[in-house]
Amino acid sequence: MNLSIWLVLLDLIVVTVLITRRLDVRLVLMLGALPLFIAKAGTPAMVAKMADEMSNPATIVPICAAIGFAYVLRTTGCDRELVRLLLSPLRRAPWLLVPGGVLSGYLVNTTIVSQTGAAAVIGPILIPLLRAGGVGPATSGAALLLGASMGGELFNPGAVEMRKLSELTGLTGHQLVARQSSLNFVACGSALLAFWFLTRRRTPVDADSTDAEAQAEPIHPVKAMIPTVPLVLLSVDAALGTASPLASMIGPSKILAAMLIGVALAGMIVPAAIRQLASSFFEGAGYAYTHVISLIVAASTFAEGVRQSGLIELTVQTLADWPTLTVIAATFVPWSLGVVSGTGIAPAVAIMDFFVPAADGLGLDPVRLGTLAALGAHFGRTMSPAAAVVAMSSRLSDARPSELIRRVVPPLLFGMVVMIVVSLLGIV
């Protein structure tokens, strides 16, 4: 190996060690990218890459619009009504409380693509419901954590990973959502079933008092449907093609339009919140840029530095005759980074940048590799002590983070193994 390969390997080790020391992931990735660019293209190329990512409409517009819409849902209370609607059938089927609670979080995460946000929305309703059904605090928190963080957001074309994969493959968000859905269902479904099985083996605790006030208050079905409006619009657009009302728009503009229609409908349903809609939307968009886009900028810049070093080409050549190893690496590398860093975005984006462009040369499906990277990163984040969604689930359930993590690790690892096996066998 030449000197630049040794440099990037050393750089990767240093970056990993610094992340394990709980330093800011963005800072570590940017500092890690600096020597790689200096050794090859120079710092001007690094600044140019950062500028491209900081102004990339393919990621900024959909992600900021999606989080902005989530903030509007919170302001109008539409998100809470959706959660209450999803959870109301579980009151009449106690044996479905745990899997139903996980599934509800998974569904909420498809519309609220922030895992911490999804947990904050569903937790105050789900946790009392589970506790009233005799489920202990740690298991209740683990169910919330699993549902809010496992992979539901990959069904949203505006999610970070879907936008990145769209950029790398040239496919639309809807095409990617459709193509990754079967593997997503298998992986997350296996984890859910394993969690349910392990939960049923534990002795339930005495039931707490029920959330009588929430039960007495009638559900507002129209408000509950508002969070689904953008997904419905984008799905209809994909089905109708040129006949769609959104047909005249392309790419990120189409996703923004769907989100803005959802914002407008939320304002019509909750007139008292109209004055706050704009501020809520842009507050959410600003949050997305600060906490999500910044990670994409850092991860993409670092990935570009690694690519220029020649390590990717060497890796592809090494793995050319080992597709099995590639599938495993595309899953476990982002998983390990997710566990260490507490974020699923940076590992997923970075590994996609590494493996997806090389997929054809390896004889593998680029969408499949991208999905493996995304789900691996999600599963890693869900069992990370550094993850914000773990802290939120712990706070809402009054259980220690370590207790939650101990309960989600076995089912998540089982889901990952199933995901890898079905990928290698070509079952889905």
CSV table of C-alpha atoms in Angstrom, one decimal:
chain,number,residue,atom,x,y,z
A,1,MET,CA,0.0,0.0,0.0
A,2,ASN,CA,1.2,3.5,-0.7
A,3,LEU,CA,1.7,6.3,1.8
A,4,SER,CA,-1.7,7.9,1.3
A,5,ILE,CA,-3.5,4.6,2.2
A,6,TRP,CA,-1.5,4.3,5.4
A,7,LEU,CA,-2.4,7.9,6.1
A,8,VAL,CA,-6.1,7.4,5.7
A,9,LEU,CA,-6.0,4.2,7.8
A,10,LEU,CA,-4.3,6.1,10.6
A,11,ASP,CA,-6.8,8.9,10.2
A,12,LEU,CA,-9.7,6.5,10.5
A,13,ILE,CA,-8.3,5.0,13.7
A,14,VAL,CA,-7.9,8.5,15.2
A,15,VAL,CA,-11.4,9.5,14.2
A,16,THR,CA,-12.9,6.4,15.7
A,17,VAL,CA,-11.0,6.9,19.0
A,18,LEU,CA,-12.1,10.6,19.2
A,19,ILE,CA,-15.7,9.7,18.6
A,20,THR,CA,-15.6,7.0,21.3
A,21,ARG,CA,-14.3,9.8,23.6
A,22,ARG,CA,-17.7,11.5,23.0
A,23,LEU,CA,-16.3,14.5,21.1
A,24,ASP,CA,-18.7,16.2,18.7
A,25,VAL,CA,-19.1,13.9,15.7
A,26,ARG,CA,-19.1,16.9,13.2
A,27,LEU,CA,-16.0,18.4,14.6
A,28,VAL,CA,-14.1,15.1,14.5
A,29,LEU,CA,-15.2,14.3,11.0
A,30,MET,CA,-14.1,17.8,9.7
A,31,LEU,CA,-10.8,17.6,11.5
A,32,GLY,CA,-10.3,14.0,10.1
A,33,ALA,CA,-11.0,15.2,6.6
A,34,LEU,CA,-8.4,18.0,6.7
A,35,PRO,CA,-5.2,15.9,6.5
A,36,LEU,CA,-6.8,13.7,3.8
A,37,PHE,CA,-7.5,16.8,1.6
A,38,ILE,CA,-4.1,18.3,2.3
A,39,ALA,CA,-2.4,15.2,1.2
A,40,LYS,CA,-4.3,15.0,-2.1
A,41,ALA,CA,-6.4,17.9,-3.5
A,42,GLY,CA,-5.6,20.6,-1.0
A,43,THR,CA,-7.7,22.6,1.4
A,44,PRO,CA,-9.5,24.6,-1.4
A,45,ALA,CA,-11.0,21.3,-2.6
A,46,MET,CA,-12.2,20.6,0.9
A,47,VAL,CA,-13.8,24.1,1.2
A,48,ALA,CA,-15.5,23.6,-2.2
A,49,LYS,CA,-16.9,20.2,-1.1
A,50,MET,CA,-18.2,21.8,2.1
A,51,ALA,CA,-19.8,24.6,0.1
A,52,ASP,CA,-21.5,22.2,-2.2
A,53,GLU,CA,-23.0,20.2,0.7
A,54,MET,CA,-24.0,23.3,2.6
A,55,SER,CA,-26.0,24.5,-0.3
A,56,ASN,CA,-27.2,21.2,-1.8
A,57,PRO,CA,-31.0,21.5,-2.4
A,58,ALA,CA,-31.3,17.7,-2.8
A,59,THR,CA,-30.7,17.3,0.9
A,60,ILE,CA,-31.4,20.7,2.5
A,61,VAL,CA,-34.9,21.3,1.0
A,62,PRO,CA,-36.5,17.9,1.8
A,63,ILE,CA,-35.0,17.5,5.2
A,64,CYS,CA,-35.6,21.0,6.4
A,65,ALA,CA,-39.1,20.9,5.0
A,66,ALA,CA,-39.9,17.6,6.8
A,67,ILE,CA,-38.6,18.8,10.2
A,68,GLY,CA,-40.3,22.1,9.7
A,69,PHE,CA,-43.6,20.3,9.1
A,70,ALA,CA,-43.0,18.2,12.2
A,71,TYR,CA,-42.7,21.4,14.2
A,72,VAL,CA,-46.0,22.6,12.8
A,73,LEU,CA,-47.6,19.3,13.8
A,74,ARG,CA,-46.4,19.8,17.3
A,75,THR,CA,-47.7,23.4,17.4
A,76,THR,CA,-51.2,22.4,16.1
A,77,GLY,CA,-51.4,19.2,18.2
A,78,CYS,CA,-52.0,17.1,15.0
A,79,ASP,CA,-49.1,14.8,15.9
A,80,ARG,CA,-50.7,14.0,19.3
A,81,GLU,CA,-54.0,13.1,17.7
A,82,LEU,CA,-52.3,10.8,15.2
A,83,VAL,CA,-50.6,9.0,18.1
A,84,ARG,CA,-53.9,8.7,20.1
A,85,LEU,CA,-55.6,7.3,17.0
A,86,LEU,CA,-52.9,4.7,16.5
A,87,LEU,CA,-52.9,3.7,20.2
A,88,SER,CA,-56.7,3.7,20.8
A,89,PRO,CA,-57.3,0.1,19.6
A,90,LEU,CA,-54.6,-1.2,22.0
A,91,ARG,CA,-56.7,-0.3,25.0
A,92,ARG,CA,-59.1,-3.1,24.0
A,93,ALA,CA,-56.3,-5.7,23.2
A,94,PRO,CA,-53.8,-5.7,26.2
A,95,TRP,CA,-51.9,-8.6,24.7
A,96,LEU,CA,-51.0,-6.4,21.8
A,97,LEU,CA,-49.7,-3.5,23.9
A,98,VAL,CA,-46.0,-4.1,23.4
A,99,PRO,CA,-45.9,-5.0,19.7
A,100,GLY,CA,-48.6,-2.4,19.0
A,101,GLY,CA,-46.7,0.3,20.8
A,102,VAL,CA,-43.5,-0.5,18.9
A,103,LEU,CA,-45.4,-0.5,15.6
A,104,SER,CA,-47.1,2.8,16.5
A,105,GLY,CA,-43.7,4.5,17.1
A,106,TYR,CA,-42.5,3.0,13.8
A,107,LEU,CA,-45.5,4.5,12.0
A,108,VAL,CA,-45.1,7.9,13.7
A,109,ASN,CA,-41.4,8.0,12.6
A,110,THR,CA,-42.5,7.8,9.0
A,111,THR,CA,-44.1,11.2,9.3
A,112,ILE,CA,-41.9,12.7,12.0
A,113,VAL,CA,-38.4,11.8,10.7
A,114,SER,CA,-36.7,12.9,13.9
A,115,GLN,CA,-36.3,9.9,16.2
A,116,THR,CA,-36.1,12.1,19.4
A,117,GLY,CA,-39.1,14.1,18.1
A,118,ALA,CA,-41.1,10.9,17.4
A,119,ALA,CA,-40.3,9.6,21.0
A,120,ALA,CA,-41.3,12.9,22.5
A,121,VAL,CA,-44.6,12.8,20.7
A,122,ILE,CA,-45.7,9.2,21.3
A,123,GLY,CA,-44.0,8.7,24.7
A,124,PRO,CA,-46.3,10.7,27.0
A,125,ILE,CA,-49.3,8.6,25.6
A,126,LEU,CA,-47.6,5.2,25.1
A,127,ILE,CA,-45.8,4.9,28.4
A,128,PRO,CA,-48.8,5.4,30.6
A,129,LEU,CA,-50.8,3.0,28.4
A,130,LEU,CA,-48.1,0.3,28.7
A,131,ARG,CA,-47.7,0.9,32.4
A,132,ALA,CA,-51.5,0.6,32.9
A,133,GLY,CA,-51.3,-2.7,31.1
A,134,GLY,CA,-48.8,-4.1,33.5
A,135,VAL,CA,-45.6,-3.5,31.5
A,136,GLY,CA,-42.6,-2.4,33.6
A,137,PRO,CA,-40.9,1.0,33.1
A,138,ALA,CA,-37.7,-0.4,31.4
A,139,THR,CA,-39.7,-2.5,29.0
A,140,SER,CA,-42.1,0.4,28.3
A,141,GLY,CA,-39.1,2.7,27.6
A,142,ALA,CA,-37.5,0.0,25.4
A,143,ALA,CA,-40.7,-0.4,23.3
A,144,LEU,CA,-40.8,3.4,22.8
A,145,LEU,CA,-37.1,3.5,21.9
A,146,LEU,CA,-37.4,0.6,19.5
A,147,GLY,CA,-40.4,2.0,17.7
A,148,ALA,CA,-39.2,5.6,17.4
A,149,SER,CA,-35.7,4.7,16.2
A,150,MET,CA,-35.6,1.4,14.4
A,151,GLY,CA,-36.2,2.4,10.7
A,152,GLY,CA,-39.7,3.8,10.1
A,153,GLU,CA,-38.3,7.1,8.6
A,154,LEU,CA,-37.0,5.1,5.6
A,155,PHE,CA,-40.6,5.1,4.3
A,156,ASN,CA,-40.4,8.9,4.0
A,157,PRO,CA,-38.9,10.1,0.7
A,158,GLY,CA,-37.7,13.2,2.5
A,159,ALA,CA,-35.6,11.3,5.0
A,160,VAL,CA,-31.9,12.0,5.0
A,161,GLU,CA,-30.9,8.5,4.0
A,162,MET,CA,-33.4,8.3,1.1
A,163,ARG,CA,-32.3,11.7,-0.2
A,164,LYS,CA,-28.6,10.6,-0.1
A,165,LEU,CA,-29.4,7.3,-1.8
A,166,SER,CA,-31.4,9.2,-4.4
A,167,GLU,CA,-28.5,11.4,-5.1
A,168,LEU,CA,-26.1,8.5,-5.5
A,169,THR,CA,-28.4,6.3,-7.6
A,170,GLY,CA,-30.4,8.8,-9.6
A,171,LEU,CA,-33.7,7.1,-8.5
A,172,THR,CA,-36.6,9.0,-7.1
A,173,GLY,CA,-37.4,8.9,-3.4
A,174,HIS,CA,-40.6,6.9,-4.1
A,175,GLN,CA,-38.7,4.3,-6.1
A,176,LEU,CA,-36.2,3.9,-3.3
A,177,VAL,CA,-38.9,3.6,-0.6
A,178,ALA,CA,-40.6,0.9,-2.6
A,179,ARG,CA,-37.4,-1.0,-3.3
A,180,GLN,CA,-36.1,-0.9,0.3
A,181,SER,CA,-39.5,-1.7,2.0
A,182,SER,CA,-39.3,-5.5,1.9
A,183,LEU,CA,-35.9,-5.6,3.5
A,184,ASN,CA,-36.9,-3.0,6.0
A,185,PHE,CA,-40.0,-4.9,7.0
A,186,VAL,CA,-38.0,-8.2,7.4
A,187,ALA,CA,-35.3,-6.6,9.5
A,188,CYS,CA,-37.5,-4.5,11.7
A,189,GLY,CA,-40.3,-7.1,11.9
A,190,SER,CA,-37.8,-9.7,13.0
A,191,ALA,CA,-36.5,-7.3,15.7
A,192,LEU,CA,-40.1,-6.6,16.8
A,193,LEU,CA,-41.0,-10.2,17.1
A,194,ALA,CA,-37.9,-11.0,19.0
A,195,PHE,CA,-38.5,-8.1,21.4
A,196,TRP,CA,-42.2,-9.3,21.9
A,197,PHE,CA,-41.0,-12.8,22.6
A,198,LEU,CA,-38.5,-11.7,25.2
A,199,THR,CA,-41.0,-9.3,26.7
A,200,ARG,CA,-43.6,-12.0,27.2
A,201,ARG,CA,-41.1,-14.2,29.1
A,202,ARG,CA,-40.7,-11.5,31.8
A,203,THR,CA,-43.1,-11.3,34.7
A,204,PRO,CA,-45.3,-8.2,34.4
A,205,VAL,CA,-45.5,-5.7,37.2
A,206,ASP,CA,-48.6,-4.4,38.9
A,207,ALA,CA,-50.6,-2.0,36.7
A,208,ASP,CA,-50.4,1.7,37.2
A,209,SER,CA,-53.3,4.0,37.0
A,210,THR,CA,-54.6,4.5,33.5
A,211,ASP,CA,-54.5,7.8,31.6
A,212,ALA,CA,-58.2,8.4,32.1
A,213,GLU,CA,-58.0,12.0,30.9
A,214,ALA,CA,-56.6,11.0,27.6
A,215,GLN,CA,-59.2,8.3,27.2
A,216,ALA,CA,-62.1,10.7,28.0
A,217,GLU,CA,-61.0,13.3,25.5
A,218,PRO,CA,-62.4,12.4,22.0
A,219,ILE,CA,-60.0,11.9,19.2
A,220,HIS,CA,-60.0,14.5,16.4
A,221,PRO,CA,-59.8,12.3,13.3
A,222,VAL,CA,-59.2,15.1,10.8
A,223,LYS,CA,-56.3,16.5,12.9
A,224,ALA,CA,-55.0,12.9,13.1
A,225,MET,CA,-54.9,12.7,9.4
A,226,ILE,CA,-52.9,15.9,8.8
A,227,PRO,CA,-49.4,14.3,9.5
A,228,THR,CA,-50.1,11.8,6.7
A,229,VAL,CA,-50.9,14.5,4.0
A,230,PRO,CA,-47.4,14.9,2.5
A,231,LEU,CA,-46.9,11.1,2.3
A,232,VAL,CA,-50.3,10.7,0.6
A,233,LEU,CA,-49.6,13.5,-1.8
A,234,LEU,CA,-46.2,12.2,-2.8
A,235,SER,CA,-47.6,8.6,-3.1
A,236,VAL,CA,-50.5,9.8,-5.3
A,237,ASP,CA,-48.0,11.9,-7.4
A,238,ALA,CA,-45.9,8.8,-8.0
A,239,ALA,CA,-49.0,6.8,-9.0
A,240,LEU,CA,-50.5,9.4,-11.3
A,241,GLY,CA,-47.3,10.6,-13.0
A,242,THR,CA,-48.0,13.5,-15.4
A,243,ALA,CA,-51.6,13.7,-14.3
A,244,SER,CA,-50.6,14.6,-10.7
A,245,PRO,CA,-51.1,18.1,-9.5
A,246,LEU,CA,-47.5,18.1,-8.5
A,247,ALA,CA,-46.3,17.0,-11.9
A,248,SER,CA,-45.0,20.4,-12.9
A,249,MET,CA,-42.5,20.3,-10.0
A,250,ILE,CA,-39.4,18.3,-9.8
A,251,GLY,CA,-37.1,16.9,-7.2
A,252,PRO,CA,-36.9,18.8,-3.9
A,253,SER,CA,-39.5,21.3,-4.9
A,254,LYS,CA,-42.1,18.5,-5.1
A,255,ILE,CA,-41.4,17.4,-1.5
A,256,LEU,CA,-41.4,21.0,-0.3
A,257,ALA,CA,-44.8,21.6,-2.0
A,258,ALA,CA,-46.3,18.5,-0.3
A,259,MET,CA,-45.0,19.7,3.1
A,260,LEU,CA,-46.4,23.2,2.6
A,261,ILE,CA,-49.8,21.9,1.7
A,262,GLY,CA,-49.7,19.9,4.9
A,263,VAL,CA,-48.8,23.1,6.8
A,264,ALA,CA,-51.7,25.0,5.2
A,265,LEU,CA,-54.2,22.2,6.0
A,266,ALA,CA,-53.0,22.1,9.6
A,267,GLY,CA,-53.6,25.9,9.8
A,268,MET,CA,-57.1,25.5,8.4
A,269,ILE,CA,-57.9,22.8,10.9
A,270,VAL,CA,-56.4,24.7,13.9
A,271,PRO,CA,-57.1,28.4,13.1
A,272,ALA,CA,-55.8,29.5,16.5
A,273,ALA,CA,-52.3,28.4,15.5
A,274,ILE,CA,-52.1,30.2,12.2
A,275,ARG,CA,-50.0,33.0,13.6
A,276,GLN,CA,-47.4,30.5,14.7
A,277,LEU,CA,-47.2,28.4,11.6
A,278,ALA,CA,-44.5,30.3,9.8
A,279,SER,CA,-42.3,30.6,12.9
A,280,SER,CA,-42.8,26.9,13.8
A,281,PHE,CA,-42.0,25.8,10.3
A,282,PHE,CA,-38.8,27.8,10.0
A,283,GLU,CA,-37.8,26.9,13.6
A,284,GLY,CA,-38.0,23.3,12.6
A,285,ALA,CA,-36.1,24.0,9.4
A,286,GLY,CA,-33.3,25.7,11.4
A,287,TYR,CA,-33.2,22.8,13.8
A,288,ALA,CA,-32.8,20.4,10.8
A,289,TYR,CA,-29.9,22.5,9.4
A,290,THR,CA,-28.1,22.7,12.7
A,291,HIS,CA,-28.5,19.1,13.8
A,292,VAL,CA,-29.0,17.1,10.5
A,293,ILE,CA,-27.6,19.0,7.6
A,294,SER,CA,-24.4,19.8,9.5
A,295,LEU,CA,-23.9,16.0,10.0
A,296,ILE,CA,-24.4,15.4,6.3
A,297,VAL,CA,-21.9,18.1,5.4
A,298,ALA,CA,-19.3,16.7,7.8
A,299,ALA,CA,-19.8,13.1,6.8
A,300,SER,CA,-19.8,13.8,3.1
A,301,THR,CA,-16.7,15.9,3.3
A,302,PHE,CA,-14.9,13.2,5.3
A,303,ALA,CA,-16.1,10.5,2.9
A,304,GLU,CA,-14.8,12.5,-0.1
A,305,GLY,CA,-11.4,12.8,1.6
A,306,VAL,CA,-11.3,9.0,2.0
A,307,ARG,CA,-12.4,8.5,-1.6
A,308,GLN,CA,-9.6,10.7,-2.9
A,309,SER,CA,-7.0,8.8,-0.9
A,310,GLY,CA,-7.6,5.7,-3.0
A,311,LEU,CA,-8.8,3.5,-0.1
A,312,ILE,CA,-12.2,3.0,-1.7
A,313,GLU,CA,-10.8,1.7,-5.0
A,314,LEU,CA,-8.4,-0.6,-3.0
A,315,THR,CA,-11.4,-1.9,-0.9
A,316,VAL,CA,-13.5,-2.5,-4.0
A,317,GLN,CA,-10.7,-4.5,-5.6
A,318,THR,CA,-10.2,-6.5,-2.5
A,319,LEU,CA,-13.9,-7.2,-2.1
A,320,ALA,CA,-14.5,-7.9,-5.8
A,321,ASP,CA,-14.4,-11.7,-5.2
A,322,TRP,CA,-16.1,-11.5,-1.8
A,323,PRO,CA,-19.6,-10.2,-2.2
A,324,THR,CA,-20.6,-11.9,1.1
A,325,LEU,CA,-18.0,-9.9,2.9
A,326,THR,CA,-19.2,-6.6,1.3
A,327,VAL,CA,-22.8,-7.2,2.5
A,328,ILE,CA,-21.6,-7.9,6.0
A,329,ALA,CA,-19.3,-4.9,6.0
A,330,ALA,CA,-22.0,-2.5,4.6
A,331,THR,CA,-24.2,-3.5,7.6
A,332,PHE,CA,-21.8,-3.8,10.5
A,333,VAL,CA,-19.5,-0.9,9.8
A,334,PRO,CA,-22.3,1.7,10.1
A,335,TRP,CA,-23.8,-0.2,13.0
A,336,SER,CA,-20.6,0.0,15.0
A,337,LEU,CA,-20.2,3.7,14.1
A,338,GLY,CA,-23.8,4.3,15.1
A,339,VAL,CA,-23.2,2.6,18.5
A,340,VAL,CA,-20.1,4.7,19.1
A,341,SER,CA,-21.4,8.1,17.9
A,342,GLY,CA,-25.1,8.0,18.9
A,343,THR,CA,-26.2,9.1,15.4
A,344,GLY,CA,-27.5,7.1,12.5
A,345,ILE,CA,-27.1,9.9,9.9
A,346,ALA,CA,-23.4,10.4,9.7
A,347,PRO,CA,-22.5,6.6,9.5
A,348,ALA,CA,-25.2,5.9,7.0
A,349,VAL,CA,-24.3,8.8,4.7
A,350,ALA,CA,-20.6,8.0,4.9
A,351,ILE,CA,-20.9,4.3,4.2
A,352,MET,CA,-23.3,5.0,1.3
A,353,ASP,CA,-20.7,7.3,-0.2
A,354,PHE,CA,-18.2,4.5,0.1
A,355,PHE,CA,-20.1,1.5,-1.1
A,356,VAL,CA,-23.1,2.6,-3.2
A,357,PRO,CA,-21.0,4.0,-6.1
A,358,ALA,CA,-18.9,0.8,-6.2
A,359,ALA,CA,-21.9,-1.6,-6.0
A,360,ASP,CA,-22.1,-2.2,-9.8
A,361,GLY,CA,-18.4,-3.1,-9.9
A,362,LEU,CA,-19.0,-5.6,-7.0
A,363,GLY,CA,-22.0,-7.1,-8.8
A,364,LEU,CA,-24.4,-6.0,-6.0
A,365,ASP,CA,-27.5,-3.9,-6.0
A,366,PRO,CA,-26.7,-0.3,-4.9
A,367,VAL,CA,-30.1,0.2,-3.4
A,368,ARG,CA,-29.7,-3.0,-1.3
A,369,LEU,CA,-26.2,-1.8,-0.1
A,370,GLY,CA,-27.6,1.6,0.8
A,371,THR,CA,-30.5,0.1,2.7
A,372,LEU,CA,-28.2,-2.2,4.6
A,373,ALA,CA,-26.0,0.8,5.6
A,374,ALA,CA,-29.1,2.8,6.6
A,375,LEU,CA,-30.7,0.1,8.7
A,376,GLY,CA,-27.3,-0.9,10.2
A,377,ALA,CA,-26.7,2.7,11.3
A,378,HIS,CA,-30.3,2.9,12.7
A,379,PHE,CA,-29.9,-0.2,14.7
A,380,GLY,CA,-26.6,1.0,16.1
A,381,ARG,CA,-28.0,4.3,17.1
A,382,THR,CA,-30.9,2.6,18.8
A,383,MET,CA,-28.6,0.8,21.2
A,384,SER,CA,-26.1,3.6,21.7
A,385,PRO,CA,-25.6,5.3,25.2
A,386,ALA,CA,-24.8,8.5,23.3
A,387,ALA,CA,-28.1,8.7,21.3
A,388,ALA,CA,-30.5,11.5,22.0
A,389,VAL,CA,-33.5,9.2,21.4
A,390,VAL,CA,-32.2,6.8,24.1
A,391,ALA,CA,-32.0,9.7,26.6
A,392,MET,CA,-35.5,10.9,25.7
A,393,SER,CA,-37.0,7.4,26.0
A,394,SER,CA,-35.2,7.0,29.4
A,395,ARG,CA,-36.5,10.3,30.7
A,396,LEU,CA,-40.1,9.5,29.6
A,397,SER,CA,-40.1,6.0,31.1
A,398,ASP,CA,-38.2,6.8,34.3
A,399,ALA,CA,-35.8,3.9,33.5
A,400,ARG,CA,-32.0,4.1,33.2
A,401,PRO,CA,-30.6,4.2,29.7
A,402,SER,CA,-28.6,1.0,30.4
A,403,GLU,CA,-31.8,-0.8,31.2
A,404,LEU,CA,-33.4,0.2,27.9
A,405,ILE,CA,-30.3,-0.7,25.9
A,406,ARG,CA,-30.0,-4.1,27.5
A,407,ARG,CA,-33.5,-4.9,26.4
A,408,VAL,CA,-33.2,-3.7,22.8
A,409,VAL,CA,-29.7,-5.1,22.0
A,410,PRO,CA,-30.8,-8.8,21.5
A,411,PRO,CA,-33.8,-8.2,19.2
A,412,LEU,CA,-31.8,-5.6,17.2
A,413,LEU,CA,-28.9,-8.0,16.7
A,414,PHE,CA,-31.3,-10.7,15.7
A,415,GLY,CA,-32.9,-8.4,13.2
A,416,MET,CA,-29.5,-7.5,11.7
A,417,VAL,CA,-28.6,-11.2,11.3
A,418,VAL,CA,-31.9,-11.9,9.6
A,419,MET,CA,-31.4,-8.9,7.3
A,420,ILE,CA,-27.9,-10.1,6.3
A,421,VAL,CA,-29.0,-13.7,5.7
A,422,VAL,CA,-32.0,-12.8,3.5
A,423,SER,CA,-29.8,-10.4,1.6
A,424,LEU,CA,-27.2,-13.0,0.9
A,425,LEU,CA,-29.8,-15.6,-0.1
A,426,GLY,CA,-31.7,-13.1,-2.3
A,427,ILE,CA,-35.0,-13.9,-0.5
A,428,VAL,CA,-36.2,-10.3,-0.6
